[in-house]
PDB file of C-alpha atoms and ligand atoms in Angstrom:
ATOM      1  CA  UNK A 729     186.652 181.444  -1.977  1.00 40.00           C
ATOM      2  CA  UNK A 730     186.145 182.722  -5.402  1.00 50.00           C
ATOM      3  CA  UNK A 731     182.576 182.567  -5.506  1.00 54.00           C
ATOM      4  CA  UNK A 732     181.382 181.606  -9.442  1.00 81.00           C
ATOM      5  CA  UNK A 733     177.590 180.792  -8.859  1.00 88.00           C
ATOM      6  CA  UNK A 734     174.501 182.232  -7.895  1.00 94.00           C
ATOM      7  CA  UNK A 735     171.225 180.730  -7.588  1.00 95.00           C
ATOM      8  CA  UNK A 736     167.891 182.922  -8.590  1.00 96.00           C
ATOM      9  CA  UNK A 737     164.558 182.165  -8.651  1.00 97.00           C
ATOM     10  CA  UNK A 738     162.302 183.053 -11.965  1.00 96.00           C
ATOM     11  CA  UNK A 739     158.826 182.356 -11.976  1.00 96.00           C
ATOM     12  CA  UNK A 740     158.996 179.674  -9.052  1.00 96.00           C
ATOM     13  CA  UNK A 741     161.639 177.996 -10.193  1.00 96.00           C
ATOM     14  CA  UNK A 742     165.164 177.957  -9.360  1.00 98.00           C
ATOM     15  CA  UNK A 743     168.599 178.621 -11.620  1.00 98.00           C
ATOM     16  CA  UNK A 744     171.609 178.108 -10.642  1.00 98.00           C
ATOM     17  CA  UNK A 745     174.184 180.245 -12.970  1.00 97.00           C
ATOM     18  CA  UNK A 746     177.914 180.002 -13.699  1.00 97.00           C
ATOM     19  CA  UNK A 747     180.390 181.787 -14.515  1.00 96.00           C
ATOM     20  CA  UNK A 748     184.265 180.480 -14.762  1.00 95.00           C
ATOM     21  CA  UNK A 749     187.292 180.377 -16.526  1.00 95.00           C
ATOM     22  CA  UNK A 750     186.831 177.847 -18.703  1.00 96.00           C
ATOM     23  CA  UNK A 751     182.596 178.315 -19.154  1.00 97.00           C
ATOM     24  CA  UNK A 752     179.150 180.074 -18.474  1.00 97.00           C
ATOM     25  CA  UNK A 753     176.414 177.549 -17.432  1.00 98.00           C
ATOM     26  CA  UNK A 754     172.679 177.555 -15.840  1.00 98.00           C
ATOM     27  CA  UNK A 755     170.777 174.585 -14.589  1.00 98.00           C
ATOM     28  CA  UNK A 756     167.296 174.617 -13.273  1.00 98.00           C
ATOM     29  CA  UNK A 757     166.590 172.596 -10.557  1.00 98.00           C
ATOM     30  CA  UNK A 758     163.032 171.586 -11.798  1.00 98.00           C
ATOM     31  CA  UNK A 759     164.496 168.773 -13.954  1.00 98.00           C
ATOM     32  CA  UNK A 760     167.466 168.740 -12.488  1.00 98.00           C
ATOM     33  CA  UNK A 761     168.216 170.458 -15.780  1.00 98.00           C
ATOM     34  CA  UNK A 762     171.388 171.759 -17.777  1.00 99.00           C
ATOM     35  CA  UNK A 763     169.592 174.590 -20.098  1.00 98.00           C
ATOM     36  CA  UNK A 764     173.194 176.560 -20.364  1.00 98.00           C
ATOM     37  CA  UNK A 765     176.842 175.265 -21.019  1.00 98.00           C
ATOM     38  CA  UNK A 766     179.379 177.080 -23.507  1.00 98.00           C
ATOM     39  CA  UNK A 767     182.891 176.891 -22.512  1.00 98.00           C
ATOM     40  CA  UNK A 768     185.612 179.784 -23.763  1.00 97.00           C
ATOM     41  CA  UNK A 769     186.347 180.439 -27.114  1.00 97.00           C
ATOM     42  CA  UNK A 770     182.912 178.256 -28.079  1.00 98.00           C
ATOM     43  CA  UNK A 771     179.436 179.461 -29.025  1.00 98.00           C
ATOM     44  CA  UNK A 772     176.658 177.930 -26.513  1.00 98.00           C
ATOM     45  CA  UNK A 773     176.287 174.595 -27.266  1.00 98.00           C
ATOM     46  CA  UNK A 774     173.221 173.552 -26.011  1.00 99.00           C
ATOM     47  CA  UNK A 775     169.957 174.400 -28.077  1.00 98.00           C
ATOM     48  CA  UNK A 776     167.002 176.034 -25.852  1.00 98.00           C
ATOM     49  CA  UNK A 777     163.650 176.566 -27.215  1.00 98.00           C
ATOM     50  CA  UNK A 778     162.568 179.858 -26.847  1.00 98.00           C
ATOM     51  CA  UNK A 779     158.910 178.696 -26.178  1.00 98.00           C
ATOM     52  CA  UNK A 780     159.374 176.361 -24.027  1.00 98.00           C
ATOM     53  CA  UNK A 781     157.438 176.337 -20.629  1.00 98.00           C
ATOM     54  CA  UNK A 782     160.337 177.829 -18.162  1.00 97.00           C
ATOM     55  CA  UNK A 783     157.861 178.089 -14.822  1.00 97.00           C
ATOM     56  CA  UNK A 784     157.706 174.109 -13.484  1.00 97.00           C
ATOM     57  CA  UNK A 785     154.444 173.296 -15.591  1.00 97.00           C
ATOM     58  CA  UNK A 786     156.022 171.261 -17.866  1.00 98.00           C
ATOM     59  CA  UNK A 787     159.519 169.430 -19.008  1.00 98.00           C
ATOM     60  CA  UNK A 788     161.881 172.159 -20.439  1.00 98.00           C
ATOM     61  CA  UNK A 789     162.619 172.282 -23.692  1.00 98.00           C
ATOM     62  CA  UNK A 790     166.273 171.645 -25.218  1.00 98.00           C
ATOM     63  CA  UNK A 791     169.207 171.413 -22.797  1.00 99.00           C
ATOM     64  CA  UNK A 792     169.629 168.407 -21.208  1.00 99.00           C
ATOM     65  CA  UNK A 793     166.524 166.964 -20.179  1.00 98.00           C
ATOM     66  CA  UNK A 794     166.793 164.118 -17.514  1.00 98.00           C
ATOM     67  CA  UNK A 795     164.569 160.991 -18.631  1.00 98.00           C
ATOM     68  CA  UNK A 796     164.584 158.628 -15.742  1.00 97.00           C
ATOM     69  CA  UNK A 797     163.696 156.248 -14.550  1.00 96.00           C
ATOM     70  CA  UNK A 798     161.912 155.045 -18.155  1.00 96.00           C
ATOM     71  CA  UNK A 799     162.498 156.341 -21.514  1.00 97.00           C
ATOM     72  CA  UNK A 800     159.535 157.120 -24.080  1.00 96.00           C
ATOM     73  CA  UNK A 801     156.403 156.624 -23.088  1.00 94.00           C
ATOM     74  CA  UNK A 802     154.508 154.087 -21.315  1.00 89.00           C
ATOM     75  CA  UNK A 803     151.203 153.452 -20.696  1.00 86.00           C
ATOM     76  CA  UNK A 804     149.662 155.033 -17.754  1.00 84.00           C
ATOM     77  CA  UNK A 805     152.666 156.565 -16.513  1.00 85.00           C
ATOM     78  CA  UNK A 806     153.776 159.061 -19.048  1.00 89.00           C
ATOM     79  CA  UNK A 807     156.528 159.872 -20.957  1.00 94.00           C
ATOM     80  CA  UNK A 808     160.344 160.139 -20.497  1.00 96.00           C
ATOM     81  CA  UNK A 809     160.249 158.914 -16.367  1.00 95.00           C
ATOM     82  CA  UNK A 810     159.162 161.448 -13.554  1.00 94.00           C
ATOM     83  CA  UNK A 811     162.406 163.791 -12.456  1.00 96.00           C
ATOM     84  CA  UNK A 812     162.285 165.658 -15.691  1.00 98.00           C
ATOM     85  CA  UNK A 813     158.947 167.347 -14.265  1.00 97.00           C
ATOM     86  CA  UNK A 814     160.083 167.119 -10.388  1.00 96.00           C
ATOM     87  CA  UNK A 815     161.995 169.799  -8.294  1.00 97.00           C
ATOM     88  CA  UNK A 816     165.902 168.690  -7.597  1.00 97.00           C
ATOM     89  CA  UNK A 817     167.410 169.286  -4.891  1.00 97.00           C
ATOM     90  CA  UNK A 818     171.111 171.577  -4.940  1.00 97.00           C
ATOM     91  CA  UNK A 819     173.132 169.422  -2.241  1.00 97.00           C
ATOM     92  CA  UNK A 820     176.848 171.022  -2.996  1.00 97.00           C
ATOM     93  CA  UNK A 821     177.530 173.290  -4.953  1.00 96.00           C
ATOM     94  CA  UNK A 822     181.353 174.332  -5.228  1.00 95.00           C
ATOM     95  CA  UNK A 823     184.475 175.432  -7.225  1.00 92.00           C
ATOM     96  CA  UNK A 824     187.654 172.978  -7.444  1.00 90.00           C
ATOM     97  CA  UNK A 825     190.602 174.813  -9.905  1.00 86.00           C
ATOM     98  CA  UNK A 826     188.943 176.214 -12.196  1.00 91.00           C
ATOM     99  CA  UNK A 827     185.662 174.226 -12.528  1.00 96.00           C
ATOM    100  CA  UNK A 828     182.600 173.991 -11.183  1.00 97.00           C
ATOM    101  CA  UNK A 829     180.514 171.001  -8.940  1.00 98.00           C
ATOM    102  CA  UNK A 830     177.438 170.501  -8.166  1.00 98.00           C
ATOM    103  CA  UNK A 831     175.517 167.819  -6.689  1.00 98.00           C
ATOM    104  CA  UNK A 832     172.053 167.515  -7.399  1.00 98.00           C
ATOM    105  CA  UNK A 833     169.512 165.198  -6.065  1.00 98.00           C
ATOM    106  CA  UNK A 834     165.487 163.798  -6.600  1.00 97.00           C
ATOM    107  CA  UNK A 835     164.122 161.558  -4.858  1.00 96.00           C
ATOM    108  CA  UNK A 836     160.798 160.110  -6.510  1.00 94.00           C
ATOM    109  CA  UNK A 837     159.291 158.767  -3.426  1.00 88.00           C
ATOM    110  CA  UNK A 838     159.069 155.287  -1.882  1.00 76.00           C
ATOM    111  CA  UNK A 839     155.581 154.841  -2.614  1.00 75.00           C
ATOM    112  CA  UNK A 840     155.671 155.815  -6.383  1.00 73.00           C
ATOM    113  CA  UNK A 841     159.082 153.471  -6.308  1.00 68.00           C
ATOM    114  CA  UNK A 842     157.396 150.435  -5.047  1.00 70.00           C
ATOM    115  CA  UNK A 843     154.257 150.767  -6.710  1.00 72.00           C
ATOM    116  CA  UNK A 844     156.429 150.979 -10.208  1.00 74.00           C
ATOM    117  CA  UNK A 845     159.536 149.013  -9.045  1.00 88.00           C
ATOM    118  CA  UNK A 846     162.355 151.504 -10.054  1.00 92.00           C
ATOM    119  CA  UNK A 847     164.885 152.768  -7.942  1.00 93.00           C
ATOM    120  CA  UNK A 848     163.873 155.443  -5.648  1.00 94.00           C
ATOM    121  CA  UNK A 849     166.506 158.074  -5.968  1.00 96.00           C
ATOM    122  CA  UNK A 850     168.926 159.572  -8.442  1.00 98.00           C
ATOM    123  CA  UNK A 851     171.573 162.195  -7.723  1.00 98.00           C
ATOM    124  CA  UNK A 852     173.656 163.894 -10.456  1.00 98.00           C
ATOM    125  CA  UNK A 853     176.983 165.594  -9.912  1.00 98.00           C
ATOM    126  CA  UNK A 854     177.548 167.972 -12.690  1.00 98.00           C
ATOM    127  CA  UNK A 855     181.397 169.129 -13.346  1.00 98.00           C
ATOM    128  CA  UNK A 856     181.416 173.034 -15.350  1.00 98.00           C
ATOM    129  CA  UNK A 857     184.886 173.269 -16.886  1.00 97.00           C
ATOM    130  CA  UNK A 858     186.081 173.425 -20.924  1.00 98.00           C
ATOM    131  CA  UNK A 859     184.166 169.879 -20.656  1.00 98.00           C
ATOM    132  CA  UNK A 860     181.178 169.013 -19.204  1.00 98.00           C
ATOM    133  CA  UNK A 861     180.662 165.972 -17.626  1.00 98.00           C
ATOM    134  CA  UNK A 862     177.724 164.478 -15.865  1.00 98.00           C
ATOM    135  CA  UNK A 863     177.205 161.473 -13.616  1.00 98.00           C
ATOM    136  CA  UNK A 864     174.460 159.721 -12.759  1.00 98.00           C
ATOM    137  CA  UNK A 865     174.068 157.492  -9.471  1.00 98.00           C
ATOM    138  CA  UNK A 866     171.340 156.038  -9.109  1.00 98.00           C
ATOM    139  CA  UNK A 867     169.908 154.146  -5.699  1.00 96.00           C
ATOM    140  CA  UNK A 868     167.844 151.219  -4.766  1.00 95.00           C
ATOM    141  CA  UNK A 869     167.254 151.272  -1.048  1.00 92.00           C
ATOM    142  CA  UNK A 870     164.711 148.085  -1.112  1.00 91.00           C
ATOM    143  CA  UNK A 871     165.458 144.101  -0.359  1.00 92.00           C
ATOM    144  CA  UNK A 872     165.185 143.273  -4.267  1.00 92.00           C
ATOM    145  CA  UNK A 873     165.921 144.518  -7.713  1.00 94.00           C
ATOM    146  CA  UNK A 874     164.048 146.936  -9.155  1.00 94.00           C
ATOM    147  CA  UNK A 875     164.452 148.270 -12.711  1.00 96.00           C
ATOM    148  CA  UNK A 876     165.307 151.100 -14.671  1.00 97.00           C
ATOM    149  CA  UNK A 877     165.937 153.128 -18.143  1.00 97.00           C
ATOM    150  CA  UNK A 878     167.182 156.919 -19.058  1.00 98.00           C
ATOM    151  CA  UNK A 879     168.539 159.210 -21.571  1.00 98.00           C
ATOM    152  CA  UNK A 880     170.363 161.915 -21.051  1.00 99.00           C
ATOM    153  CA  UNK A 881     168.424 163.546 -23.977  1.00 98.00           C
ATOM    154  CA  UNK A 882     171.221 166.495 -25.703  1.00 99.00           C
ATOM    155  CA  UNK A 883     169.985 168.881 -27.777  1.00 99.00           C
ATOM    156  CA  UNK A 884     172.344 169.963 -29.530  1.00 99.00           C
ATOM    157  CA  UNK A 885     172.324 173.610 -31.107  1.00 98.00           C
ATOM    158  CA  UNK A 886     174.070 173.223 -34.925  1.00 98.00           C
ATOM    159  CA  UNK A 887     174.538 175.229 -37.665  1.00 98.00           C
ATOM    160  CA  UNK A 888     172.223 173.314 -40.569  1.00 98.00           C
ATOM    161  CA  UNK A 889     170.949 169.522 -40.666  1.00 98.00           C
ATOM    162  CA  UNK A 890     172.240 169.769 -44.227  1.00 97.00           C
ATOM    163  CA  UNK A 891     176.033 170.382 -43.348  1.00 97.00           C
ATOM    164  CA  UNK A 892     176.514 167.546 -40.477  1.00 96.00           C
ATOM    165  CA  UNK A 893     178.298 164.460 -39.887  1.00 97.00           C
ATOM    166  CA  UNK A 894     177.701 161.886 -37.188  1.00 98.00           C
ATOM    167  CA  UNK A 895     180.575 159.038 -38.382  1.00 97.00           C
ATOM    168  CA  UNK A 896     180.038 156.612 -35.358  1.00 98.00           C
ATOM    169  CA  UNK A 897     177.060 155.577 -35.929  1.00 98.00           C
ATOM    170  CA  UNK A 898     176.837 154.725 -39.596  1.00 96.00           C
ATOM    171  CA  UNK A 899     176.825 150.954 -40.309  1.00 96.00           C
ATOM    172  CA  UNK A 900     175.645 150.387 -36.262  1.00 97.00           C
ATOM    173  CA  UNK A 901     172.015 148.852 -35.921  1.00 98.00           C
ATOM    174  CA  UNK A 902     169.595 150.607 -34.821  1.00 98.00           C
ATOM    175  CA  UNK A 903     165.457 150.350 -34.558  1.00 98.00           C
ATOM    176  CA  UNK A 904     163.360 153.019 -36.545  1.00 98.00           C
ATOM    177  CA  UNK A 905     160.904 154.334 -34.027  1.00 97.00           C
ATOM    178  CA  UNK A 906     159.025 156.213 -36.756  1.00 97.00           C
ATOM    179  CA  UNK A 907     158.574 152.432 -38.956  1.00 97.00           C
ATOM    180  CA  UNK A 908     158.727 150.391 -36.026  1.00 98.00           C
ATOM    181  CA  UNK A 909     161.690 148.312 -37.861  1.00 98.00           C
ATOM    182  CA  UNK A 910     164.172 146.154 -35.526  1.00 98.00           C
ATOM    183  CA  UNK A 911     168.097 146.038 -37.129  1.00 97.00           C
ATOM    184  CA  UNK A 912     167.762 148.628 -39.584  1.00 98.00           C
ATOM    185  CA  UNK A 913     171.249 149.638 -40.866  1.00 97.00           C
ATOM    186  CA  UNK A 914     172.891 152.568 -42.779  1.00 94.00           C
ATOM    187  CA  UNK A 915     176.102 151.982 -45.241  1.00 93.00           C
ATOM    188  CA  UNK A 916     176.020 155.620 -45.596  1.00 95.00           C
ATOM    189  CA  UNK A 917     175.153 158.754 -43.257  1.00 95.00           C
ATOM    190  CA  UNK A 918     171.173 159.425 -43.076  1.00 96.00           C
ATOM    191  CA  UNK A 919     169.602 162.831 -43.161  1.00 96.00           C
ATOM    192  CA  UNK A 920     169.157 164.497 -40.619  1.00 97.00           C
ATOM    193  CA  UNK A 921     166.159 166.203 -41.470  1.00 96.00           C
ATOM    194  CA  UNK A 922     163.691 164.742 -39.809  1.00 87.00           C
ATOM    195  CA  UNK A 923     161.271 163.236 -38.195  1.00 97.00           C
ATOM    196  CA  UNK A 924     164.021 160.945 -37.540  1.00 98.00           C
ATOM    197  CA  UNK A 925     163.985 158.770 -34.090  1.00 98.00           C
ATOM    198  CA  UNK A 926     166.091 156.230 -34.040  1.00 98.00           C
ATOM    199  CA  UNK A 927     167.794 154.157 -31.223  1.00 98.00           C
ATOM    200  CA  UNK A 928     171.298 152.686 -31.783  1.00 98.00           C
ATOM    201  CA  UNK A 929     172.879 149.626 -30.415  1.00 98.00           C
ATOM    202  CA  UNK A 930     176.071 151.552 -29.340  1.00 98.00           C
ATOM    203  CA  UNK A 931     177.762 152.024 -26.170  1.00 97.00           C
ATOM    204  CA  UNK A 932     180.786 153.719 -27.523  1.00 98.00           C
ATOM    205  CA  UNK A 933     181.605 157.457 -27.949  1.00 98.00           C
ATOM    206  CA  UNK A 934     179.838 159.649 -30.890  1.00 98.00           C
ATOM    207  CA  UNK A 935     180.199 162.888 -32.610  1.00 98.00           C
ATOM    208  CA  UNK A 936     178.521 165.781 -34.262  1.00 98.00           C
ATOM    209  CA  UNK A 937     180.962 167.264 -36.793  1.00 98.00           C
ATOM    210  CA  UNK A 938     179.373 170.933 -37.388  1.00 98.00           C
ATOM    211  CA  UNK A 939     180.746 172.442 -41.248  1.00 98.00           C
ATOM    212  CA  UNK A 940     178.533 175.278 -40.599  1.00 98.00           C
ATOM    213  CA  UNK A 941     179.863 176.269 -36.706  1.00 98.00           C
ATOM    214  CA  UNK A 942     182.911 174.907 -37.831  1.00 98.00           C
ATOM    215  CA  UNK A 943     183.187 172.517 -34.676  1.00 98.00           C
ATOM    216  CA  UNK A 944     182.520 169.050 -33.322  1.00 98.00           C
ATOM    217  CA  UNK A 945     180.791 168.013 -30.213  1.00 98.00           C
ATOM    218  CA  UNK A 946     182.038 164.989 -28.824  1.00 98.00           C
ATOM    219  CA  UNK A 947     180.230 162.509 -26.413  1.00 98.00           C
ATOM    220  CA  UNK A 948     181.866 159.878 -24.298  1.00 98.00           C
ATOM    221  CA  UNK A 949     179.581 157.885 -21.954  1.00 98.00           C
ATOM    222  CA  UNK A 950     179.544 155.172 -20.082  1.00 98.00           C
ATOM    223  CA  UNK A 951     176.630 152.505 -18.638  1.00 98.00           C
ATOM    224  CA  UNK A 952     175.159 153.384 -21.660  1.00 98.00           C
ATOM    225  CA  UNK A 953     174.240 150.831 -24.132  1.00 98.00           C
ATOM    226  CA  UNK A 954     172.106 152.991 -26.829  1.00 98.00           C
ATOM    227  CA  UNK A 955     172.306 156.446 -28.591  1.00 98.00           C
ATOM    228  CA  UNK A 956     169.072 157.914 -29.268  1.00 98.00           C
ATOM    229  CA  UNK A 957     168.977 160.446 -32.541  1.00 98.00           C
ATOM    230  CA  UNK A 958     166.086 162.071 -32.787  1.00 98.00           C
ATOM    231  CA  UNK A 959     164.612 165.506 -35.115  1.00 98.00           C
ATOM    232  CA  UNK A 960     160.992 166.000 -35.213  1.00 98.00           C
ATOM    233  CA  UNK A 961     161.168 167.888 -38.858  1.00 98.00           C
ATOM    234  CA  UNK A 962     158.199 168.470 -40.151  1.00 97.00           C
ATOM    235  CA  UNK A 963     156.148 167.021 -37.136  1.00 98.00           C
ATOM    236  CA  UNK A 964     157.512 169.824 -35.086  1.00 98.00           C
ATOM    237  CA  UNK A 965     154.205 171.710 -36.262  1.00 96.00           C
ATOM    238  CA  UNK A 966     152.496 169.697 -33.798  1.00 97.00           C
ATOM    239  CA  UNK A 967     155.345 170.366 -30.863  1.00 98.00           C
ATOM    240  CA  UNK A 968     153.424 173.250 -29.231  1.00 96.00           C
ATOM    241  CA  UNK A 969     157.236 174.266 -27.158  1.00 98.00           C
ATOM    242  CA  UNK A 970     159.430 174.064 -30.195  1.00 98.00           C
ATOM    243  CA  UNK A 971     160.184 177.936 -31.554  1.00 98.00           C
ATOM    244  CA  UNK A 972     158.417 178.242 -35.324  1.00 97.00           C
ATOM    245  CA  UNK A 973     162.117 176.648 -37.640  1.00 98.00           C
ATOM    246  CA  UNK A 974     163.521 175.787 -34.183  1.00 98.00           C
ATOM    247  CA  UNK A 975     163.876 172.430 -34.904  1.00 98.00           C
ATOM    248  CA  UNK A 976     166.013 173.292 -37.744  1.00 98.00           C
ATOM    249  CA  UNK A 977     169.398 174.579 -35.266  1.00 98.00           C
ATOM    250  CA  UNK A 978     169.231 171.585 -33.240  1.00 98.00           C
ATOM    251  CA  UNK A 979     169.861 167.624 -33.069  1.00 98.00           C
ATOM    252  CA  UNK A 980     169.257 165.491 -30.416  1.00 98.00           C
ATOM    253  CA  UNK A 981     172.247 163.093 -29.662  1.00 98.00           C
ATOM    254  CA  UNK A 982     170.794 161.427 -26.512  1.00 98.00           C
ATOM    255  CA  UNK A 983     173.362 159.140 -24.264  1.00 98.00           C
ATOM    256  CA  UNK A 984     170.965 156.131 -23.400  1.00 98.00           C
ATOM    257  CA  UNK A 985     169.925 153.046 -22.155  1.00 98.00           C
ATOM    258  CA  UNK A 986     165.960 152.272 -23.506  1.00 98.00           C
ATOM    259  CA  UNK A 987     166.051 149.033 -21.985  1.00 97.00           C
ATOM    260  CA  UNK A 988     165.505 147.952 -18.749  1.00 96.00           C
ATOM    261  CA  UNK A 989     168.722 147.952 -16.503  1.00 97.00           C
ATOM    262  CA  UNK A 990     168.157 145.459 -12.908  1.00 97.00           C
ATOM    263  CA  UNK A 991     169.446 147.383  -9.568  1.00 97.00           C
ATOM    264  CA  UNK A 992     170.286 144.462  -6.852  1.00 97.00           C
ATOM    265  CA  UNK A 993     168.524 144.898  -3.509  1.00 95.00           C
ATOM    266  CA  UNK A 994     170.216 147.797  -1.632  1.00 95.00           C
ATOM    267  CA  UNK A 995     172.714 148.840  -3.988  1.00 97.00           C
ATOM    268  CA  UNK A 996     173.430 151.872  -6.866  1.00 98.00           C
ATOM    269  CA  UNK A 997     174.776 152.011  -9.879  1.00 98.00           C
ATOM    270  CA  UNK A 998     175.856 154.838 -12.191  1.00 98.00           C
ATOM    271  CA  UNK A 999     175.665 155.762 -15.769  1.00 98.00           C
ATOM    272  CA  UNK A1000     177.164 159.633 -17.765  1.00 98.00           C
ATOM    273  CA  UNK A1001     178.661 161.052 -19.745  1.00 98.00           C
ATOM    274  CA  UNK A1002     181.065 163.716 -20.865  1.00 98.00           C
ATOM    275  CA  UNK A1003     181.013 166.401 -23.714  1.00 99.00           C
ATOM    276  CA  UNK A1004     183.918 168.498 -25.468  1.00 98.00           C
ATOM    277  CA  UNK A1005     183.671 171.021 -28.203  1.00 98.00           C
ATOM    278  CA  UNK A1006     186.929 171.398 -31.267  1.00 98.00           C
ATOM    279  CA  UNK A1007     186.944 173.826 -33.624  1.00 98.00           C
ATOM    280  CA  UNK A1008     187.484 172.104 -36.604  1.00 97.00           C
ATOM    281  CA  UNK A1009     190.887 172.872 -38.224  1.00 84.00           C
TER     282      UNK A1009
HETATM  283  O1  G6P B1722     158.347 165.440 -26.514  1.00 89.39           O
HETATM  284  P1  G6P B1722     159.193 164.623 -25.566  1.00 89.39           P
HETATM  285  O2  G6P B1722     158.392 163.823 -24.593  1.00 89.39           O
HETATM  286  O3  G6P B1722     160.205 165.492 -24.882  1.00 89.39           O
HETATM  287  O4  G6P B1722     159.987 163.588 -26.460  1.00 89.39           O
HETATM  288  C1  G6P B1722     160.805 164.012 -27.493  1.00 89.39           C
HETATM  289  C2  G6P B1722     161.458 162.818 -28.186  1.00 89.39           C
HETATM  290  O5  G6P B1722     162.314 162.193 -27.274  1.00 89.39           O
HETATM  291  C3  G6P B1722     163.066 161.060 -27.772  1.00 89.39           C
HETATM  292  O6  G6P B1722     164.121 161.437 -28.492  1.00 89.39           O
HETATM  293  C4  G6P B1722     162.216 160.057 -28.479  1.00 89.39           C
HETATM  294  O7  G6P B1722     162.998 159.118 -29.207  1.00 89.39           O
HETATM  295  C5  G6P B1722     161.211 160.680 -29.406  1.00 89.39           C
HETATM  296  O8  G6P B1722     160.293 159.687 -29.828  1.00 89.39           O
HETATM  297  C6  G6P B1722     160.458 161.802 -28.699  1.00 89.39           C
HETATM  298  O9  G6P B1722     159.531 162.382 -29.576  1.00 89.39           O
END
């Protein structure tokens, strides 16, 4: 077998990277973390910081952080859940025509789980082709529900905030994070220039339509009821891992669910997403 991964370990943490025919990827396993995908013909499309802690001391910045198994913060627990900050586990990784599978795992312990009712452990199988498409299962191994919430939090790398379009999601409600106002609405396309955090009631597909790369990114997701957009602008002065203008190539477009999901007694459920990149004509 055609072997089109390798695994390395960089400062005490461990990449997997891939090569193809259809892209070039890298995922850390501390997070469980996509920090690589750009399939053929495409520049990458996933924005990296280039400060951003890379050594297991803190969540990597840009890629595809994993929040789970609560978004944002909350109080005495921290922000954005616990497996963005814990080592993964690589349980398979291997190549089926032309793409490339891996299945990930974390397991945040039965203790933690109990203590904070959520589902104990998540596994992720990641598929490397001219898409990228990632699945979440998640499992509740204890005699009631427990809870959850996640985002699969995209950054995006794009040409300009000044030259983008995201179409879906004008004229669907959403709640201002940075006001604190429920059912705000937009008849026209907002800037994009942040600080803008915003979490839209939407569980269908959306799209980043890139004048400047001259492409679109498009998201389809499902078990998802809420798209996250968020750009720090000028608070990014106070983001000690964003790159000095960094937060000027990218915009997060983060497949969600911010409110709690239930997980009967001893079952699993699952929640993704898949991404494509067009030129634009
Ligand atoms: O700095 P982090 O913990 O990674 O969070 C980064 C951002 O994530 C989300 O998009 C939230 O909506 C924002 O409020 C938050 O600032």
């Amino acid at each position: 077998m055609h072997q089109d991964f390798t695994v390395t370990e960089k400062n005490g943490i461990q990449f997997i990277s891939i090569q193809n025919d259809n892209c070039k990827a890298e995922v850390c396993l501390f997070g469980g973390h996509i920090t690589e995908w750009q399939p053929e013909g495409h520049a990458p499309v996933l924005w990296m910081s280039e400060t951003s802690a890379l050594d297991g001391s803190a969540a990597i910045r840009g890629g595809i952080p994993v929040c789970w198994p609560w978004f944002g913060p909350v109080e005495n627990k921290g922000r954005h859940g616990l497996v963005r900050t814990m080592n993964w586990t690589l349980e398979d990784a291997k190549e089926e025509s032309d793409l490339t599978v891996l299945k990930l795992s974390c397991d945040i312990g039965k203790d933690k789980a109990l203590a904070w009712s959520h589902p104990q452990i998540i596994e992720q199988t990641l598929i490397f082709g001219s898409r990228l498409t990632q699945t979440c299962k998640v499992v509740n191994p204890f005699n009631a529900p427990v809870n959850f919430a996640y985002a699969l939090h995209n950054y995006f790398q794009i040409g300009s905030l000044n030259h983008l379009s995201v179409p879906e999601l004008t004229g669907q409600p959403y709640y201002c994070k940075i006001n604190d106002l429920e059912n705000q609405c937009d008849t026209t396309e907002p800037d994009y220039n942040g600080p803008i955090d915003r979490v839209y009631q939407c569980d269908g597909p959306a799209s980043i339509t890139d004048s400047i790369m001259q492409r679109r990114i498009s998201v389809t997701k499902h078990g998802s009821a809420n798209w996250v957009l968020w750009n720090p602008g000028t608070l990014a002065a106070d983001i000690d891992d964003i790159h000095t203008d960094g937060e000027k190539s990218y915009l997060c477009l983060e497949a969600a669910s911010t409110s709690d999901i239930e997980v009967a007694a001893n079952s699993s459920m699952e929640f993704g997403q898949t991404i494509a990149v067009t030129a634009l004509d």
